[in-house]
CSV table of C-alpha atoms in Angstrom, one decimal:
chain,number,residue,atom,x,y,z
A,1,MET,CA,-0.6,0.4,0.4
A,2,SER,CA,0.7,3.7,-0.1
A,3,GLN,CA,1.5,4.3,3.6
A,4,ASN,CA,4.2,1.7,3.2
A,5,ARG,CA,6.7,3.3,0.5
A,6,LYS,CA,10.5,4.3,1.7
A,7,MET,CA,10.5,8.1,3.0
A,8,LYS,CA,13.4,9.6,1.2
A,9,PHE,CA,14.7,12.8,2.7
A,10,GLY,CA,17.3,15.5,1.5
A,11,ARG,CA,19.5,18.7,2.1
A,12,TYR,CA,16.2,20.6,2.5
A,13,ASP,CA,14.6,18.1,4.4
A,14,TYR,CA,17.3,17.9,7.3
A,15,ALA,CA,17.3,21.6,6.8
A,16,ALA,CA,14.2,21.9,8.0
A,17,PHE,CA,13.9,19.4,10.8
A,18,SER,CA,16.3,21.1,12.2
A,19,CYS,CA,14.1,24.2,11.6
A,20,PHE,CA,11.5,23.5,13.3
A,21,THR,CA,13.9,21.7,16.8
A,22,GLY,CA,14.9,25.3,16.9
A,23,TYR,CA,11.6,27.3,16.5
A,24,ALA,CA,10.1,25.1,19.5
A,25,CYS,CA,13.4,24.6,21.7
A,26,CYS,CA,12.7,28.9,21.2
A,27,SER,CA,8.9,29.1,22.3
A,28,VAL,CA,8.7,26.6,24.8
A,29,VAL,CA,11.8,28.3,26.5
A,30,VAL,CA,9.8,31.1,28.3
A,31,PRO,CA,7.7,28.6,29.2
A,32,VAL,CA,9.4,26.1,30.7
A,33,VAL,CA,11.4,28.6,33.1
A,34,LEU,CA,8.5,30.5,33.2
A,35,ILE,CA,8.3,31.0,37.1
A,36,GLU,CA,11.7,32.3,37.6
A,37,LEU,CA,11.8,34.6,35.7
A,38,ALA,CA,8.6,35.3,36.5
A,39,ARG,CA,9.9,36.6,40.5
A,40,SER,CA,13.2,38.6,38.9
A,41,LEU,CA,11.5,40.9,36.6
A,42,ASN,CA,8.0,40.5,40.1
A,43,PHE,CA,5.2,39.2,38.2
A,44,PRO,CA,4.4,36.7,40.5
A,45,LEU,CA,2.2,33.5,39.4
A,46,THR,CA,0.4,33.3,41.9
A,47,ASP,CA,-2.1,36.0,43.1
A,48,GLY,CA,-3.2,37.3,39.7
A,49,GLY,CA,-0.3,37.2,37.9
A,50,MET,CA,-1.0,34.0,35.5
A,51,GLY,CA,-2.8,35.9,33.4
A,52,ALA,CA,0.8,38.3,32.6
A,53,GLY,CA,2.0,34.7,32.4
A,54,GLY,CA,0.0,34.1,29.8
A,55,ALA,CA,-0.4,37.5,28.1
A,56,LEU,CA,3.6,36.9,27.2
A,57,GLN,CA,2.4,34.0,24.8
A,58,LEU,CA,-1.0,36.4,23.3
A,59,GLY,CA,2.3,38.8,23.0
A,60,ARG,CA,4.6,36.6,20.5
A,61,SER,CA,1.8,35.5,18.7
A,62,ILE,CA,0.6,39.1,17.6
A,63,PRO,CA,3.4,39.8,15.7
A,64,MET,CA,3.7,36.0,14.5
A,65,VAL,CA,0.5,37.1,13.0
A,66,PHE,CA,1.6,39.9,11.1
A,67,ALA,CA,4.9,38.0,10.1
A,68,MET,CA,2.4,35.1,8.6
A,69,LEU,CA,1.1,37.6,6.5
A,70,PHE,CA,3.9,39.3,5.0
A,71,CYS,CA,5.8,36.4,4.6
A,72,GLY,CA,3.7,34.5,1.6
A,73,PHE,CA,5.1,37.8,-0.1
A,74,ALA,CA,8.7,38.1,0.5
A,75,ALA,CA,8.6,33.9,-0.7
A,76,GLY,CA,6.8,35.2,-3.9
A,77,ARG,CA,10.1,38.0,-3.4
A,78,TRP,CA,12.9,35.9,-2.7
A,79,GLY,CA,12.1,32.2,-2.2
A,80,LYS,CA,11.3,30.8,0.9
A,81,VAL,CA,14.3,29.6,1.6
A,82,PRO,CA,16.7,32.8,2.1
A,83,THR,CA,13.7,34.2,4.3
A,84,LEU,CA,13.4,31.4,6.4
A,85,GLY,CA,17.2,31.6,6.9
A,86,VAL,CA,17.0,35.3,8.1
A,87,SER,CA,14.0,34.7,10.0
A,88,ILE,CA,15.7,32.5,11.9
A,89,LEU,CA,18.4,34.7,13.0
A,90,ILE,CA,15.4,37.2,13.6
A,91,MET,CA,14.2,34.6,16.0
A,92,ALA,CA,17.3,34.0,17.9
A,93,THR,CA,17.7,38.3,18.1
A,94,GLY,CA,14.7,38.5,19.8
A,95,ILE,CA,15.6,35.5,22.6
A,96,MET,CA,19.2,36.5,23.2
A,97,LEU,CA,17.3,39.9,23.9
A,98,ALA,CA,14.8,38.8,26.2
A,99,SER,CA,18.0,37.1,27.8
A,100,ALA,CA,19.1,40.7,28.9
A,101,ALA,CA,15.7,42.2,30.0
A,102,PRO,CA,15.6,43.8,32.9
A,103,VAL,CA,12.0,44.4,33.6
A,104,TYR,CA,8.2,42.7,32.1
A,105,GLY,CA,8.4,45.7,29.1
A,106,LEU,CA,11.3,44.8,27.9
A,107,LEU,CA,11.2,41.4,28.1
A,108,PHE,CA,7.8,42.0,26.2
A,109,LEU,CA,9.7,43.3,23.6
A,110,ALA,CA,12.2,41.2,22.9
A,111,VAL,CA,9.6,37.9,22.8
A,112,ALA,CA,7.9,40.0,20.1
A,113,ILE,CA,11.0,40.5,17.9
A,114,ALA,CA,11.4,36.3,18.3
A,115,GLY,CA,7.7,36.3,16.8
A,116,LEU,CA,8.2,37.8,13.6
A,117,GLY,CA,10.7,35.5,13.1
A,118,GLU,CA,8.8,32.8,14.4
A,119,GLY,CA,6.0,33.8,12.4
A,120,VAL,CA,7.2,33.5,9.4
A,121,ILE,CA,8.9,29.8,9.6
A,122,GLU,CA,5.2,29.1,11.3
A,123,GLY,CA,3.9,29.9,7.7
A,124,LEU,CA,7.1,29.0,5.4
A,125,ALA,CA,8.9,25.4,6.7
A,126,THR,CA,5.8,23.7,6.0
A,127,PRO,CA,5.5,24.8,2.6
A,128,VAL,CA,8.1,23.9,1.8
A,129,VAL,CA,8.1,20.2,2.8
A,130,GLN,CA,5.0,20.3,1.1
A,131,ASP,CA,6.5,21.7,-2.2
A,132,LEU,CA,9.5,18.9,-1.9
A,133,HIS,CA,7.4,15.8,-2.0
A,134,GLU,CA,4.3,17.8,-3.5
A,135,HIS,CA,4.0,14.3,-5.6
A,136,GLU,CA,4.8,11.5,-2.8
A,137,GLU,CA,2.4,12.0,-0.4
A,138,PRO,CA,3.2,15.5,1.2
A,139,GLY,CA,1.2,14.7,4.4
A,140,ARG,CA,3.1,11.7,5.6
A,141,TYR,CA,5.9,14.1,5.9
A,142,ILE,CA,4.2,16.3,6.5
A,143,ASN,CA,3.3,15.0,9.9
A,144,PHE,CA,7.0,13.3,10.0
A,145,ALA,CA,8.6,17.0,9.5
A,146,HIS,CA,6.2,18.4,12.3
A,147,SER,CA,7.1,15.7,15.3
A,148,PHE,CA,11.0,17.4,15.8
A,149,TRP,CA,8.8,20.0,16.7
A,150,SER,CA,8.1,18.3,19.7
A,151,ILE,CA,11.3,16.6,19.8
A,152,GLY,CA,12.6,20.1,20.0
A,153,VAL,CA,10.3,20.4,22.6
A,154,VAL,CA,11.2,17.4,25.0
A,155,VAL,CA,15.0,18.3,24.3
A,156,THR,CA,14.0,22.3,25.9
A,157,VAL,CA,12.4,21.2,28.1
A,158,LEU,CA,14.3,18.1,29.2
A,159,ALA,CA,17.8,20.2,29.3
A,160,ALA,CA,16.2,23.8,30.5
A,161,GLY,CA,14.4,21.9,34.0
A,162,LEU,CA,17.4,20.4,35.0
A,163,LEU,CA,19.9,23.0,34.4
A,164,LEU,CA,17.2,25.4,36.3
A,165,SER,CA,18.0,22.5,38.8
A,166,TRP,CA,21.1,22.9,39.3
A,167,GLY,CA,21.0,26.6,40.0
A,168,VAL,CA,22.1,27.7,36.4
A,169,SER,CA,20.2,31.3,35.6
A,170,TRP,CA,17.5,31.3,33.4
A,171,ARG,CA,19.3,33.9,31.4
A,172,LEU,CA,21.4,31.6,30.4
A,173,ILE,CA,19.0,29.0,30.1
A,174,LEU,CA,17.3,31.9,27.1
A,175,LEU,CA,20.9,32.8,25.7
A,176,LEU,CA,21.6,29.1,25.1
A,177,ALA,CA,18.4,28.3,23.3
A,178,GLY,CA,19.1,31.7,20.7
A,179,VAL,CA,22.5,30.1,20.3
A,180,LEU,CA,21.1,27.0,19.5
A,181,ALA,CA,18.7,28.1,17.3
A,182,LEU,CA,21.1,29.6,14.8
A,183,VAL,CA,21.9,26.1,13.7
A,184,PRO,CA,19.2,26.1,11.0
A,185,ALA,CA,19.7,29.1,9.3
A,186,LEU,CA,23.0,28.0,8.5
A,187,LEU,CA,21.5,24.8,6.8
A,188,PHE,CA,19.3,27.5,4.5
A,189,LEU,CA,21.6,30.5,4.0
A,190,LEU,CA,24.3,28.4,3.5
A,191,PRO,CA,25.4,27.5,-0.6
A,192,SER,CA,24.3,24.1,-1.6
A,193,ARG,CA,25.2,21.7,-4.6
A,194,GLY,CA,22.8,19.6,-5.7
A,195,ALA,CA,20.4,19.5,-3.8
A,196,ARG,CA,16.8,19.5,-4.3
A,197,HIS,CA,15.2,22.8,-3.9
A,198,PRO,CA,12.3,23.1,-2.9
A,199,ASP,CA,11.8,27.2,-3.4
A,200,LYS,CA,10.0,27.4,-7.3
A,201,PRO,CA,11.8,29.6,-10.0
A,202,GLU,CA,9.3,32.0,-10.6
A,203,LYS,CA,9.3,35.4,-8.5
A,204,LEU,CA,5.8,36.3,-7.6
A,205,HIS,CA,4.3,40.2,-7.4
A,206,TRP,CA,2.4,40.7,-4.6
A,207,THR,CA,-0.8,41.1,-6.4
A,208,THR,CA,-0.2,37.3,-8.0
A,209,VAL,CA,0.1,36.3,-4.1
A,210,TRP,CA,-2.9,38.5,-2.6
A,211,GLY,CA,-5.1,37.3,-5.1
A,212,HIS,CA,-3.9,33.8,-4.0
A,213,ALA,CA,-5.4,34.6,-0.8
A,214,THR,CA,-8.3,36.6,-1.1
A,215,THR,CA,-9.5,33.1,-3.6
A,216,LEU,CA,-9.4,31.4,-0.8
A,217,MET,CA,-11.2,33.7,1.6
A,218,LYS,CA,-13.6,33.6,-0.4
A,219,GLN,CA,-14.5,29.8,0.3
A,220,PRO,CA,-16.8,29.4,3.1
A,221,ARG,CA,-15.1,25.7,3.7
A,222,PHE,CA,-11.7,27.8,3.8
A,223,TRP,CA,-13.0,28.9,6.9
A,224,LEU,CA,-13.9,25.7,8.3
A,225,PHE,CA,-10.6,24.9,8.3
A,226,PHE,CA,-9.1,28.0,9.8
A,227,ALA,CA,-11.4,27.7,13.0
A,228,ALA,CA,-9.8,24.6,13.6
A,229,MET,CA,-6.9,25.5,13.5
A,230,VAL,CA,-7.1,28.2,16.3
A,231,LEU,CA,-8.6,24.9,17.7
A,232,ALA,CA,-6.0,23.1,17.2
A,233,GLY,CA,-3.6,26.2,18.1
A,234,GLY,CA,-5.5,26.4,21.4
A,235,GLY,CA,-5.7,23.0,23.1
A,236,GLU,CA,-1.9,22.4,22.2
A,237,PHE,CA,-0.4,25.3,23.3
A,238,CYS,CA,-2.3,25.5,26.8
A,239,LEU,CA,-0.6,22.1,27.7
A,240,THR,CA,3.0,23.2,26.1
A,241,PHE,CA,2.7,26.4,28.0
A,242,TRP,CA,1.0,25.8,31.3
A,243,VAL,CA,2.2,22.3,32.2
A,244,SER,CA,5.0,22.9,33.7
A,245,SER,CA,3.9,25.9,36.2
A,246,PHE,CA,1.0,23.4,37.1
A,247,ILE,CA,2.9,20.9,37.9
A,248,ARG,CA,5.2,23.2,39.9
A,249,ILE,CA,2.4,24.9,41.9
A,250,ASP,CA,-0.1,22.5,42.6
A,251,TYR,CA,2.4,19.4,42.6
A,252,ALA,CA,5.2,21.0,44.3
A,253,GLY,CA,7.5,20.1,42.5
A,254,SER,CA,10.7,20.7,41.7
A,255,PRO,CA,12.3,22.6,37.8
A,256,TRP,CA,13.2,19.1,36.6
A,257,LEU,CA,10.4,17.9,37.3
A,258,GLY,CA,8.4,20.7,35.6
A,259,GLY,CA,10.2,20.1,32.7
A,260,LEU,CA,9.4,16.0,32.4
A,261,GLY,CA,5.7,16.7,32.2
A,262,THR,CA,5.9,19.2,29.9
A,263,ALA,CA,8.5,16.8,27.2
A,264,VAL,CA,6.2,13.4,28.3
A,265,PHE,CA,3.3,15.3,26.8
A,266,ALA,CA,5.6,16.0,23.4
A,267,GLY,CA,7.0,13.2,23.8
A,268,GLY,CA,3.5,11.4,23.5
A,269,MET,CA,3.2,14.1,19.5
A,270,ILE,CA,6.3,12.8,18.6
A,271,VAL,CA,5.1,9.4,18.5
A,272,GLY,CA,1.3,10.8,17.2
A,273,ARG,CA,2.8,12.6,14.5
A,274,MET,CA,5.8,10.3,13.1
A,275,VAL,CA,3.4,6.8,13.7
A,276,SER,CA,0.8,9.7,11.6
A,277,GLY,CA,3.4,9.8,8.8
A,278,PHE,CA,4.7,6.4,8.7
A,279,LEU,CA,1.4,4.7,8.6
A,280,VAL,CA,-1.7,6.9,7.6
A,281,SER,CA,-2.4,7.7,3.6
A,282,GLN,CA,-3.0,11.1,2.3
A,283,GLN,CA,-6.6,9.6,1.8
A,284,ARG,CA,-7.1,8.7,5.6
A,285,LEU,CA,-6.4,12.3,7.1
A,286,ARG,CA,-10.0,13.2,8.2
A,287,ASP,CA,-10.0,9.8,10.2
A,288,LEU,CA,-7.2,10.2,11.9
A,289,ILE,CA,-8.3,14.1,12.8
A,290,LEU,CA,-12.1,12.8,14.1
A,291,TRP,CA,-10.5,10.1,15.4
A,292,MET,CA,-8.1,12.1,17.6
A,293,ALA,CA,-10.2,15.0,18.5
A,294,GLY,CA,-12.5,12.6,20.3
A,295,ALA,CA,-10.0,10.6,21.8
A,296,GLY,CA,-8.1,13.5,23.0
A,297,THR,CA,-11.6,14.5,24.3
A,298,LEU,CA,-12.1,11.8,26.9
A,299,LEU,CA,-8.7,11.8,27.7
A,300,ALA,CA,-8.0,15.6,28.4
A,301,LEU,CA,-11.2,15.7,31.0
A,302,PHE,CA,-9.5,14.0,33.4
A,303,PRO,CA,-6.1,16.2,34.4
A,304,PRO,CA,-7.9,19.2,36.4
A,305,LEU,CA,-9.1,15.4,38.4
A,306,LEU,CA,-5.9,13.7,39.1
A,307,HIS,CA,-4.2,14.3,42.2
A,308,SER,CA,-1.1,11.2,41.5
A,309,ILE,CA,1.6,13.1,39.1
A,310,TRP,CA,2.4,9.7,38.1
A,311,ILE,CA,-1.1,8.9,36.5
A,312,LEU,CA,-0.8,12.9,35.4
A,313,PHE,CA,2.5,11.8,33.6
A,314,VAL,CA,0.8,8.7,31.3
A,315,LEU,CA,-2.7,11.0,30.9
A,316,LEU,CA,-0.2,13.7,29.5
A,317,PHE,CA,1.7,10.6,27.1
A,318,PHE,CA,-1.8,9.9,26.0
A,319,ILE,CA,-2.4,13.8,25.5
A,320,GLY,CA,0.5,13.8,23.1
A,321,ILE,CA,-0.2,11.2,20.8
A,322,ALA,CA,-4.2,12.5,20.0
A,323,THR,CA,-2.8,16.5,19.6
A,324,GLY,CA,0.7,15.5,17.7
A,325,PRO,CA,-1.3,14.9,14.1
A,326,PHE,CA,-3.9,17.7,14.5
A,327,TRP,CA,-1.9,20.8,13.2
A,328,PRO,CA,0.0,19.0,10.5
A,329,SER,CA,-2.6,17.0,9.3
A,330,ILE,CA,-5.7,20.0,9.2
A,331,GLN,CA,-3.1,21.7,7.4
A,332,SER,CA,-2.0,19.3,4.8
A,333,TYR,CA,-5.9,17.7,4.9
A,334,CYS,CA,-6.9,21.1,3.9
A,335,VAL,CA,-4.8,20.8,0.9
A,336,ASP,CA,-6.7,18.8,-0.7
A,337,ARG,CA,-10.1,19.7,-0.4
A,338,ILE,CA,-10.2,23.5,-1.4
A,339,PRO,CA,-9.3,24.8,-4.5
A,340,GLY,CA,-6.1,27.4,-4.2
A,341,ASP,CA,-2.9,28.0,-3.6
A,342,SER,CA,-1.1,25.1,-1.3
A,343,THR,CA,1.7,27.8,0.2
A,344,MET,CA,-1.2,30.4,0.3
A,345,ILE,CA,-3.2,27.9,1.8
A,346,TYR,CA,-0.5,26.7,5.1
A,347,ILE,CA,0.3,29.9,5.5
A,348,LEU,CA,-3.4,31.7,6.1
A,349,LEU,CA,-4.2,28.1,8.4
A,350,SER,CA,-0.7,29.1,10.3
A,351,CYS,CA,-2.5,32.5,11.3
A,352,ALA,CA,-5.6,31.0,12.5
A,353,GLY,CA,-3.2,28.5,15.2
A,354,VAL,CA,-0.9,30.9,15.7
A,355,PRO,CA,-3.3,33.3,17.8
A,356,GLY,CA,-5.0,30.5,18.7
A,357,CYS,CA,-2.3,29.0,21.0
A,358,GLY,CA,-2.0,32.7,22.3
A,359,LEU,CA,-5.4,33.6,23.0
A,360,PHE,CA,-6.0,30.3,25.1
A,361,ALA,CA,-3.0,30.1,26.7
A,362,TRP,CA,-4.0,33.7,27.8
A,363,LEU,CA,-7.2,32.8,27.9
A,364,MET,CA,-6.2,29.8,30.5
A,365,GLY,CA,-3.5,32.2,32.8
A,366,VAL,CA,-6.9,34.3,33.3
A,367,ALA,CA,-9.1,31.7,34.6
A,368,GLY,CA,-6.3,30.1,36.9
A,369,ASP,CA,-6.4,33.9,37.9
A,370,HIS,CA,-10.4,33.1,38.7
A,371,PHE,CA,-10.4,29.2,39.2
A,372,GLY,CA,-7.5,27.7,39.8
A,373,LEU,CA,-4.6,26.5,37.2
A,374,ARG,CA,-6.6,22.8,37.7
A,375,ALA,CA,-9.5,24.2,36.5
A,376,SER,CA,-8.9,26.3,33.7
A,377,PHE,CA,-7.7,23.0,31.8
A,378,PHE,CA,-11.1,22.0,31.0
A,379,LEU,CA,-10.2,24.9,28.0
A,380,VAL,CA,-8.7,21.6,26.4
A,381,PRO,CA,-11.5,19.1,25.7
A,382,GLY,CA,-13.2,22.1,24.5
A,383,CYS,CA,-11.4,23.2,21.3
A,384,PHE,CA,-10.8,19.2,20.8
A,385,VAL,CA,-14.5,18.5,20.7
A,386,LEU,CA,-15.0,21.5,18.8
A,387,LEU,CA,-12.4,20.8,16.5
A,388,GLY,CA,-13.7,17.5,16.0
A,389,ALA,CA,-17.2,18.8,15.2
A,390,LEU,CA,-15.9,21.1,12.9
A,391,LEU,CA,-14.1,18.8,11.1
A,392,ALA,CA,-17.6,16.5,10.7
A,393,ILE,CA,-19.5,19.6,9.8
A,394,GLU,CA,-16.9,20.5,6.8
A,395,TRP,CA,-17.2,16.4,5.9
A,396,LEU,CA,-21.0,16.7,5.3
A,397,LEU,CA,-20.5,19.9,2.6
A,398,PRO,CA,-21.5,19.8,-0.5
A,399,ARG,CA,-19.0,18.9,-3.0
A,400,ARG,CA,-18.6,21.1,-5.5
A,401,GLU,CA,-15.7,22.5,-3.7
A,402,ARG,CA,-13.3,19.7,-3.0
A,403,ARG,CA,-10.8,18.8,-6.2
């Protein structure tokens, strides 16, 4: 069967893998050190400070959206590969500036600068993989490539948690994250010989790029996928952002134990994405999303009710398996269902997922201030059940817009 065909990788596949890993490193390093950072900059996460912590993610998401809206034009003018390389440099610079921030306001600004680079990465890294394998069941390769995001999460949270336990300053940890993120920038920017290049030769005018976007936005079916991505990002990042703090506050866990909780969730996402990439064909992506939405909803109801940290870890792993395929599979499935430019589909759907991450991470912090962080975890199954409902509605719509 087609899903058993051997997957083949080249120079820019490995560049994309390292890009997702570096992107994850810079995205989750702030949540892992959030408690130390809050103490240092005087916004403690108790007594009403959770909203300020969640606002950092919201402040990162807003410039990410602006950057994603721009990245389609940049890719059309200069190509995806050099645009990605420069954006990684911007992301790394923002994280390194955050490591030196003396007050909350400057930290917020530095995270926003990192968000500008991350927005371009979010918008273009997946289309690069799509272009490399557009005739080879791209959904498999996209799921596999996105697993390196989760690998980056696991490595970052475990390493950062361990360093915090050893008394290493959060500033040095952020600095190291920024420096390590420079590696994928070099892979994209250094010249290559004989490698299969994902950029198409034409340099598109901005009016052509805008035309691609408006064509998509006129289709009602597209907005169902858009809303599903908001919920997919929200459910995933509520857990990624807050699990470490939840374990440290509600379970009185150490920094390393908090990082381990996030790593367990991300480890489940690695399994979910890699197994999906190897075994689930392009034609079965809808079934994958619907089954995982149902499983994720049921599993995510239990973390607020538990009092055993070890049972919580087991549950987080299985929630991660269910959550992992959502983001890449929804995007790839939308490309199959909606007529239009595939790069613009990935960009616009990322413009939904990223604000979903920021909005729900912030809402979870606000809910934590009012009802406790434990109760705020009910936002996660809420996201997943609505996501499944939207994909079921899309499935039942008339077929006239499908390819």
